[in-house]
Coordinates of C-alpha atoms in Angstrom, one line a residue:
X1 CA 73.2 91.2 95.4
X2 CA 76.2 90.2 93.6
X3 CA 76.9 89.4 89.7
X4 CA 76.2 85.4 89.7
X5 CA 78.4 85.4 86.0
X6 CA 81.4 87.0 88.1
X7 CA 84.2 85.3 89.5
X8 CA 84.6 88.1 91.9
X9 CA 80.8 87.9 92.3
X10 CA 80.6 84.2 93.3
X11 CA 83.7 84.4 95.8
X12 CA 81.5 87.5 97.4
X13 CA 78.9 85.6 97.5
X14 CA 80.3 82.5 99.1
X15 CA 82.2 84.2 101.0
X16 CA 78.6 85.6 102.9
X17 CA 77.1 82.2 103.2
X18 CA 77.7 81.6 107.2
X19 CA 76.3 78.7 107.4
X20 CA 80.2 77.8 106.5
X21 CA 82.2 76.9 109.1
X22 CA 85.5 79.7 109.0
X23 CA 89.0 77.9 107.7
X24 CA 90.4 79.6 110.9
X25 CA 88.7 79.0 114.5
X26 CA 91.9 79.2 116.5
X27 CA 92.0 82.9 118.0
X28 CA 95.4 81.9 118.7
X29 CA 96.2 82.0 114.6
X30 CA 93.8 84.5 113.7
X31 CA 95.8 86.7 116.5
X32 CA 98.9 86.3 114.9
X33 CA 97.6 86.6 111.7
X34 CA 96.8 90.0 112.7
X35 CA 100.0 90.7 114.4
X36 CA 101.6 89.8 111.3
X37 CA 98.9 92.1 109.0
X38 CA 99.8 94.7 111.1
X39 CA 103.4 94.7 111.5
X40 CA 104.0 94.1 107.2
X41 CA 101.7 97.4 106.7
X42 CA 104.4 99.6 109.5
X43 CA 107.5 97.5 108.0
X44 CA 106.0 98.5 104.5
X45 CA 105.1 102.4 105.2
X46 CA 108.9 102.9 106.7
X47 CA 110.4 101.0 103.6
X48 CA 112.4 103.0 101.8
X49 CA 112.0 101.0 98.4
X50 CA 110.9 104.3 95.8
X51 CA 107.7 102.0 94.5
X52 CA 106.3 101.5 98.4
X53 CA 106.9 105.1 99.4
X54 CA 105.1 106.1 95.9
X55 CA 102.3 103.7 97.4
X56 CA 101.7 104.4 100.7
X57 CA 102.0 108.6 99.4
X58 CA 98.7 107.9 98.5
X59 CA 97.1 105.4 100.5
X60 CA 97.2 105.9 104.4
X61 CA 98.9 103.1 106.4
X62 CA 95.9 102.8 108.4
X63 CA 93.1 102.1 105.8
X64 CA 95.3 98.6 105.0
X65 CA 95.6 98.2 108.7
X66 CA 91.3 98.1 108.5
X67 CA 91.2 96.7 104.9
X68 CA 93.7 93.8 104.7
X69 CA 91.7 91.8 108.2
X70 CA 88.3 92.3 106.3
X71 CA 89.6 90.0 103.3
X72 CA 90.2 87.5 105.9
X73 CA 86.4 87.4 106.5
X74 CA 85.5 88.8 103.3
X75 CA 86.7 85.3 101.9
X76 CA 85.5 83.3 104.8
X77 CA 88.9 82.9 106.9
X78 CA 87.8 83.4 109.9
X79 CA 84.4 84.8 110.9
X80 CA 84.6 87.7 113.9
X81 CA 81.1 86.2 115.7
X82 CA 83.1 83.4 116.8
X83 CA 86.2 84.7 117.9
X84 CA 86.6 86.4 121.3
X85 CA 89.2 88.6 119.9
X86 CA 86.8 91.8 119.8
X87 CA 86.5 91.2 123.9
X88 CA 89.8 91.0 124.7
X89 CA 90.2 94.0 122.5
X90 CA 87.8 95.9 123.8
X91 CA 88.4 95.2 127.6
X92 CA 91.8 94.6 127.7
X93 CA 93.6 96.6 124.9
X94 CA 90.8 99.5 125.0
X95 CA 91.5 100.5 128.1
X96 CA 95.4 99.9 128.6
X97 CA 96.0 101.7 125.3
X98 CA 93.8 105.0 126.2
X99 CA 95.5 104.8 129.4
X100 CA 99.4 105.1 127.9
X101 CA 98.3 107.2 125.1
X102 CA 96.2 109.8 127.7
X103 CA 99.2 110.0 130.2
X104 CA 101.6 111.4 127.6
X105 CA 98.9 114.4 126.9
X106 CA 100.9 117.6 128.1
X107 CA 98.2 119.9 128.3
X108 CA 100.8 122.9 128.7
X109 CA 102.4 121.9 125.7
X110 CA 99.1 122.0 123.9
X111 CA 98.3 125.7 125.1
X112 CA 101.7 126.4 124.1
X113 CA 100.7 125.4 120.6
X114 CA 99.0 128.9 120.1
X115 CA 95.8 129.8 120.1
X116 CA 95.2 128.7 116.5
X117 CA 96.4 125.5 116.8
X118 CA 93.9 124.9 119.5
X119 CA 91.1 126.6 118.0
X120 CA 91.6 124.6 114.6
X121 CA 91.5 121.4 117.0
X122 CA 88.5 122.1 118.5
X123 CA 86.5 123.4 115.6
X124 CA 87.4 119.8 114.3
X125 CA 85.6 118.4 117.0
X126 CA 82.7 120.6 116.9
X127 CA 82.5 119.7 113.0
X128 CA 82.2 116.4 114.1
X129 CA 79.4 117.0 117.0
X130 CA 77.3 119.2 114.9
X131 CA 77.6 117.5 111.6
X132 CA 76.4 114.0 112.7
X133 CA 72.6 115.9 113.8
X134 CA 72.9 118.5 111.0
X135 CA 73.6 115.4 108.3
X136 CA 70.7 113.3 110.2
X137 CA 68.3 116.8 109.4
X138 CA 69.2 117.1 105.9
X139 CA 68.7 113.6 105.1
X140 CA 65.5 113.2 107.3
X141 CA 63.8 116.0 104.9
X142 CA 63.9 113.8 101.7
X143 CA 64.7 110.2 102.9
X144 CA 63.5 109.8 106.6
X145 CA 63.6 106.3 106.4
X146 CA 67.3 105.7 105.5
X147 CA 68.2 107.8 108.4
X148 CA 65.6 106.8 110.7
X149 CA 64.3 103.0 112.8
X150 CA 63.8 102.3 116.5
X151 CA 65.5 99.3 119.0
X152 CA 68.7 97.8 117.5
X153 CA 67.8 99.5 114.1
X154 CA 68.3 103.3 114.9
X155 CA 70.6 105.1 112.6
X156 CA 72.0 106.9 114.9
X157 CA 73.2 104.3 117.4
X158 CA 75.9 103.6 114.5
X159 CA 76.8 106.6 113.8
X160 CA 77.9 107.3 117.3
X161 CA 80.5 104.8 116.3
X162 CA 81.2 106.9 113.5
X163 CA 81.4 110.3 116.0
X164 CA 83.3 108.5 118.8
X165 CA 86.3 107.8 115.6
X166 CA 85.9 110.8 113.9
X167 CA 86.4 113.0 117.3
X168 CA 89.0 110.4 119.2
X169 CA 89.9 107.0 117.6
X170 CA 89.2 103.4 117.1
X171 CA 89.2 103.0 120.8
X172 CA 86.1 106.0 121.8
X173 CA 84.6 104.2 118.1
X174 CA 84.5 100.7 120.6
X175 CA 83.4 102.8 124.0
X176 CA 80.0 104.1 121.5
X177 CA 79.4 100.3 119.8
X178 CA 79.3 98.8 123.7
X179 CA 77.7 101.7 124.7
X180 CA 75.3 102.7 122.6
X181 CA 75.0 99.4 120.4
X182 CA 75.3 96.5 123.1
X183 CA 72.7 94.2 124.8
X184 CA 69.3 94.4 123.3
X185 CA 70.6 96.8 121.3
X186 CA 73.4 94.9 119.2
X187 CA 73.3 95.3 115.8
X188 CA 76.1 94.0 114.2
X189 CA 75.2 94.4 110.4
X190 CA 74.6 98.1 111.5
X191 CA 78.3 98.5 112.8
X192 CA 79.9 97.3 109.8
X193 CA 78.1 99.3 107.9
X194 CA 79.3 102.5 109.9
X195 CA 82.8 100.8 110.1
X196 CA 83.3 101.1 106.3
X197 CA 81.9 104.6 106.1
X198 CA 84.2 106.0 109.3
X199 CA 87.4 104.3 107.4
X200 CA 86.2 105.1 103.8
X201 CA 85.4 108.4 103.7
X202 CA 87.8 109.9 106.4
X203 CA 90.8 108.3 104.0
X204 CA 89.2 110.0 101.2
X205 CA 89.4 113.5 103.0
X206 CA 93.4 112.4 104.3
X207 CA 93.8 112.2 100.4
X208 CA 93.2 115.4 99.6
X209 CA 95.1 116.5 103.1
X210 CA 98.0 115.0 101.8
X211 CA 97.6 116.3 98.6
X212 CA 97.2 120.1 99.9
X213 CA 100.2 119.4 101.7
X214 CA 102.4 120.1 98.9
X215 CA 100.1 123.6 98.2
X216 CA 100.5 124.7 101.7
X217 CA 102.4 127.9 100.8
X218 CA 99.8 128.8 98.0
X219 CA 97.0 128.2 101.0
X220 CA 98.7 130.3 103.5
X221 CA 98.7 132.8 100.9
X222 CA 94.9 132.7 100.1
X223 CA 94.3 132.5 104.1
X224 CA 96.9 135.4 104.6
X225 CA 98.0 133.7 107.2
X226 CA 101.5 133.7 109.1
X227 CA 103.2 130.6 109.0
X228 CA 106.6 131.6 110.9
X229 CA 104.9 130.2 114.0
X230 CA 104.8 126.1 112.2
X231 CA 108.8 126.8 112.1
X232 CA 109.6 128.0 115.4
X233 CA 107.1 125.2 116.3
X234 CA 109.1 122.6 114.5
X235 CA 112.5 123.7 116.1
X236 CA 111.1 123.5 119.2
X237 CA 109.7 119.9 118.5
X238 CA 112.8 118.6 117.4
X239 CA 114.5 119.9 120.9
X240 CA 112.4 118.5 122.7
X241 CA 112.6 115.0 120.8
X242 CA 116.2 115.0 121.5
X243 CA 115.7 115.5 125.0
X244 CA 113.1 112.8 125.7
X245 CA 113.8 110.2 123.7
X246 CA 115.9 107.4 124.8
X247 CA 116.5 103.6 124.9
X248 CA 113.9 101.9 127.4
X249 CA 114.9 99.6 130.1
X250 CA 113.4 96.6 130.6
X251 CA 112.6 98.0 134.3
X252 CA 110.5 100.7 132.2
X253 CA 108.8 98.7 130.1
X254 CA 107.6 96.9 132.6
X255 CA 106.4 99.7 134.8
X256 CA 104.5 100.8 131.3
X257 CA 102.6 97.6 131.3
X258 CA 101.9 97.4 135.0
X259 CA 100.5 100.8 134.7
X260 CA 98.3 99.8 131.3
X261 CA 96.6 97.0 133.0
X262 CA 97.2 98.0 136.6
X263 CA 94.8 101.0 136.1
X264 CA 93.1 98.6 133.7
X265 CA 92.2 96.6 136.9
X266 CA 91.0 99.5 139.0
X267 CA 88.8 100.5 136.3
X268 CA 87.1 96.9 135.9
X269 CA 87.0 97.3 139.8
X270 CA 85.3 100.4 139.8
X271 CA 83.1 99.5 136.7
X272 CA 81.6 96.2 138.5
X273 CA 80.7 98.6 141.3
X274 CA 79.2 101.4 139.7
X275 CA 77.1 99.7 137.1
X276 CA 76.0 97.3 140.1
X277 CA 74.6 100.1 142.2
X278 CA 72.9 101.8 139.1
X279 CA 71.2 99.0 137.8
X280 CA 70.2 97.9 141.4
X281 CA 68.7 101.7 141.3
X282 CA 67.0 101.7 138.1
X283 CA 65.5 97.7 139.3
X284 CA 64.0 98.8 142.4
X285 CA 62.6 102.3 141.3
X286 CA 59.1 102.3 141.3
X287 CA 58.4 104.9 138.3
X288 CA 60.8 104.0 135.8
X289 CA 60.4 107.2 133.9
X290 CA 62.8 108.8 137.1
X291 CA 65.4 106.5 136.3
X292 CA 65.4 106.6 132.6
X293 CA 68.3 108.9 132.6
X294 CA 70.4 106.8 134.1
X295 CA 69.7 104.3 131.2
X296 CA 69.7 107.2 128.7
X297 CA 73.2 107.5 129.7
X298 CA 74.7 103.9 129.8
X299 CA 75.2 104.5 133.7
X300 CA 74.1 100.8 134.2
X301 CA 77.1 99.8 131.7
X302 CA 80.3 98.2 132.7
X303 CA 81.7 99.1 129.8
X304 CA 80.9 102.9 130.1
X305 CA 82.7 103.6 133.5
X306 CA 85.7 101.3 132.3
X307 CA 86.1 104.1 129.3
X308 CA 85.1 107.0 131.7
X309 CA 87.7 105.9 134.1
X310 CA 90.7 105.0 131.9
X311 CA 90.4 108.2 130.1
X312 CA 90.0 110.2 133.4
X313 CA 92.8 108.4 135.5
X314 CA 95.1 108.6 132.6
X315 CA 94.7 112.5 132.7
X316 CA 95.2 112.6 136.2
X317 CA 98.1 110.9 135.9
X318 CA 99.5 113.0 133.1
X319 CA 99.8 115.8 135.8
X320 CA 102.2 113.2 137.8
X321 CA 105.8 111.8 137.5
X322 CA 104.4 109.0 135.9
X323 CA 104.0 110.8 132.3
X324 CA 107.9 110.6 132.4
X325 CA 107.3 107.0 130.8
X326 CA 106.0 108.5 127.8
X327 CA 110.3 109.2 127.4
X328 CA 110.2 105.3 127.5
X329 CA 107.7 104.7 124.8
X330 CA 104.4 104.6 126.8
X331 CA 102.6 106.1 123.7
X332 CA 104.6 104.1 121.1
X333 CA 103.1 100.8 123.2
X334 CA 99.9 102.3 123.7
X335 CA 99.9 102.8 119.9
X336 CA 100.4 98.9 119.3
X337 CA 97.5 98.3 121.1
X338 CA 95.2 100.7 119.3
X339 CA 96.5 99.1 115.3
X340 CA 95.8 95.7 117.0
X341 CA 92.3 97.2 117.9
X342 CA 92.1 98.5 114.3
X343 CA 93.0 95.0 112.9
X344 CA 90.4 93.8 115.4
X345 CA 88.2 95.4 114.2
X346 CA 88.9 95.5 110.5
X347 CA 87.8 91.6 110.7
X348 CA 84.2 93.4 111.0
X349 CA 84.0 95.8 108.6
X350 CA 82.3 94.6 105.1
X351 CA 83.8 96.7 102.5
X352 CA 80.9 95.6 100.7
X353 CA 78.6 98.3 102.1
X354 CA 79.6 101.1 99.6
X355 CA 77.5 99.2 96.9
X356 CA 75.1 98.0 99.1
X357 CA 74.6 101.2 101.5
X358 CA 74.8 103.8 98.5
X359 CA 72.4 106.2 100.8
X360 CA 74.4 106.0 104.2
X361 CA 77.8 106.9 102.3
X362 CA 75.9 109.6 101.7
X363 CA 75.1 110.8 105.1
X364 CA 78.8 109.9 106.0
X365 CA 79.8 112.4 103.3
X366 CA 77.6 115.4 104.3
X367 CA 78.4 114.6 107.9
X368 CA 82.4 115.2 106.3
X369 CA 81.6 118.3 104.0
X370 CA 80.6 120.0 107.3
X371 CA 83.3 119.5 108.9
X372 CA 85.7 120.4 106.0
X373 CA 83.3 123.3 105.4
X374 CA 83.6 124.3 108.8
X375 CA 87.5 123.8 109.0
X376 CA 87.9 125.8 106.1
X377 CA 85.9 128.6 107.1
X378 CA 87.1 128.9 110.4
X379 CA 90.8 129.1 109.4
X380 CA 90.6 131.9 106.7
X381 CA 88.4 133.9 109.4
X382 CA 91.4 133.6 111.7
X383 CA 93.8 133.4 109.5
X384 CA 95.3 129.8 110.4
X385 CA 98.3 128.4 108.6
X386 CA 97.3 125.0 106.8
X387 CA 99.5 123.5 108.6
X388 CA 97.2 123.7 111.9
X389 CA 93.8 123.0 109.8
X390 CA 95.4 119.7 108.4
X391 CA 96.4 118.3 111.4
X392 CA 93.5 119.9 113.8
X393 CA 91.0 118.1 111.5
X394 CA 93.1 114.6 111.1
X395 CA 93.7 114.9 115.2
X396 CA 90.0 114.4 114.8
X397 CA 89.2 112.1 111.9
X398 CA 92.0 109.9 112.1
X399 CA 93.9 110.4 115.6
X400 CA 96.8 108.9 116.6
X401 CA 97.0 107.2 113.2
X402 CA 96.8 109.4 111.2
X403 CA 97.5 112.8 112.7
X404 CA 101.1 112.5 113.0
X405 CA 101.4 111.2 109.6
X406 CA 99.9 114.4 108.4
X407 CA 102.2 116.4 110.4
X408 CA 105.3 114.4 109.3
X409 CA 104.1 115.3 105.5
X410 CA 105.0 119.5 106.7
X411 CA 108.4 117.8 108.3
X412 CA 109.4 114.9 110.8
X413 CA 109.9 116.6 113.0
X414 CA 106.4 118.0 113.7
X415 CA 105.0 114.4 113.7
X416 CA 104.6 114.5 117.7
X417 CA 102.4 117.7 117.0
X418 CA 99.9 115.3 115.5
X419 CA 100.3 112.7 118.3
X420 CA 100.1 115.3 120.9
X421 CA 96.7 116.9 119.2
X422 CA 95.0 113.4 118.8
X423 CA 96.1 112.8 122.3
X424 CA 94.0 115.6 123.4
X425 CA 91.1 113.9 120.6
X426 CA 91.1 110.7 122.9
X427 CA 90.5 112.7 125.6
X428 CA 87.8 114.3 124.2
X429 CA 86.4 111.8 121.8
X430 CA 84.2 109.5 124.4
X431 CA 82.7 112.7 125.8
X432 CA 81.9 114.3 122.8
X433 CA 80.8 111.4 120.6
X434 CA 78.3 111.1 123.2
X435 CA 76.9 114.4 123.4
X436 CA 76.9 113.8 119.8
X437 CA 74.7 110.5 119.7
X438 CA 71.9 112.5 122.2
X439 CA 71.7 115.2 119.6
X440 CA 71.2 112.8 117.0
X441 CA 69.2 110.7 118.5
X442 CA 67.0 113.7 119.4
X443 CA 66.8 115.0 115.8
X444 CA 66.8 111.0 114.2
X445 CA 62.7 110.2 112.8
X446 CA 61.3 107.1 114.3

């Protein structure tokens, strides 16, 4: 697998043996050790040291957020099966953080993005949808096998992982894997797999979105499109961040975590319940073929109403007095929780799948071209500035990560543009990464 005559090699190597007990067990330490990962990288990125804003020009805060934890169990560290980190993560965190990031969505303020904004947005989306089938299609006609299995070892189970991060975020990514990839179905080697092509490849394309950033008038120009609507945008943005922002109390921070795990609790509530009932159902029904749709679609899961129910509350409430938090820093907590759910999962991702998943790169990266393909042709036929096709397509691939940082590469002042798009790709991302894993698994060879 690995060079036996390389250093490198041999750390790899031993590094995969797991018959080797972890030098970190404690979840406590291997927490803070993430807290720690996490908060260098932010530190870092807002340094204003020339070398470190040179670095982080070119490589996206977010890919170390993924890549630093992985060393940890690259190396042996800690090893991820034995933690109960990714639980907490994924019931706790998951929730609470699509909760405060949903609330903040004003879906007014998205309309009153323009139509192009919104149409770049959703064409990302639909990129993603029909690329993941499309890809599956083109690979299935020379290589049927690489995109192909059954059980635990179907393709396209992790590449709904892929969907649900490429349409939302790292949280929708975790609704797919315990959807989609749980119980008998659990395939860890899979996930890790997908997790290094969702990270690698959607930095690769935020590479040469940065890059473009600096051609963005020579872009317009080819697109003939009108770009005085990105600066009456941006005056307006930096209005309205005067106006909201301000110093939280300790009476509103409160209220923002009692309404992160408060509706938390309901939704475990309400998840107990409604998985209870539809497994009783599909246990008692005498023709199993009339309740396979309710299997089909994860209705049995606890885990899939506590997604469906966080994102759904948290819209409802976005209509209510209680978005006014987001003035508080409801979003800025609820982003917290999502990079400790990217550290989280980091700890899982071998980076050591590009050399030894050549092939699946490969469906990752025609599942991309489409997308870019798509963007690209959608926004000279409508004449979109650039400025709405980078940060439609990163409110997509990377969300709330990424999309601001994007944004804040046109002017800092349009970074809540990005936040506010990738608010709406949370929103979407659980729903559409779905529909997405049907079609693929519809197309995928067994």
């Amino acid at each position: 697998m690995y060079p036996i005559e390389s250093e490198f090699g041999m750390l790899f190597l031993a590094a995969s043996q797991r018959d080797i007990p972890p030098m970190i067990t404690n979840d406590a330490v291997i927490f803070g050790i993430l807290m720690m990962i996490v908060a260098f990288v932010f530190y870092t990125a807002n340094s204003k040291h020339p070398a470190l804003q040179r670095f982080y020009k070119f490589v996206p805060l977010v890919l170390l957020c993924y890549l630093l934890p992985s060393f940890l169990t690259l190396f042996n560290v800690v090893d991820p099966t034995q933690s109960n980190l990714y639980f907490v993560a994924t019931r706790y965190f998951l929730p609470a953080s699509l909760v405060l990031l949903v609330i903040s969505v004003d879906l007014h303020g998205v309309f009153r993005l323009g139509p192009k904004a919104l149409i770049m947005f959703i064409t990302g989306t639909i990129g993603v949808i029909a690329g993941g089938p499309i890809a599956v299609l083109i690979v299935a006609q020379f290589d049927p096998q690489l995109v192909g299995g059954s059980g635990s070892d179907a393709v396209w189970r992790g590449m709904s992982t892929v969907a649900g991060s490429w349409i939302g975020g790292s949280a929708n990514q975790l609704a797919m894997k315990e959807i989609w990839m749980s119980d008998e179905f659990r395939n860890e080697a899979l996930f890790t797999v997908m997790l290094a092509i969702d990270v690698i490849v959607a930095e690769v394309w935020m590479l040469f979105l940065l890059l473009g950033v600096g051609q963005a008038k020579s872009i317009d120009r080819l697109f003939k499109a009108d770009a005085s609507s990105v600066d009456e945008l941006q005056q307006k943005m930096e209005a309205f961040t005067l106006k909201t922002a301000r110093i939280p109390t300790t009476t509103e921070l409160l209220l923002i975590g009692a309404l992160a795990f408060g509706v938390t609790a309901y939704c475990h509530m309400v998840a107990d319940g409604m998985s209870a009932t539809f497994g009783r159902m599909i246990d008692r029904a005498t023709d199993p073929d009339q309740v396979a749709w309710m299997r089909n679609f994860s209705l049995n899961k606890e885990f899939f109403w506590i997604i469906v129910m966080a994102t759904t509350v948290g819209l409802i409430l976005s209509f209510t007095r209680a978005r006014n938090l987001e003035g508080a820093g409801a979003s800025k907590v609820g982003t917290v929780f999502i990079f400790l759910l990217v550290a989280v999962i980091g700890m899982g991702m071998d980076i050591r799948a590009i050399v030894e998943h050549r092939g699946l790169f490969m469906v990752g990266g025609i599942w991309m071209l489409f997308h870019v393909g798509l963007m690209f042709l959608v926004a000279y036929l409508i004449k979109a500035p650039y400025f709405f096709l980078a940060v439609g397509s990163k409110a997509n691939i990377g969300g709330a990560a990424s999309a601001p940082v994007v944004a804040a590469a046109f002017h800092p002042s349009l970074a809540p543009v990005g936040v506010l798009l990738a608010v709406l790709g949370y929103v979407l991302g659980t729903y559409g990464a779905y529909f997405c894993a049907l079609m693929m698994r519809s197309v995928a060879p067994v």
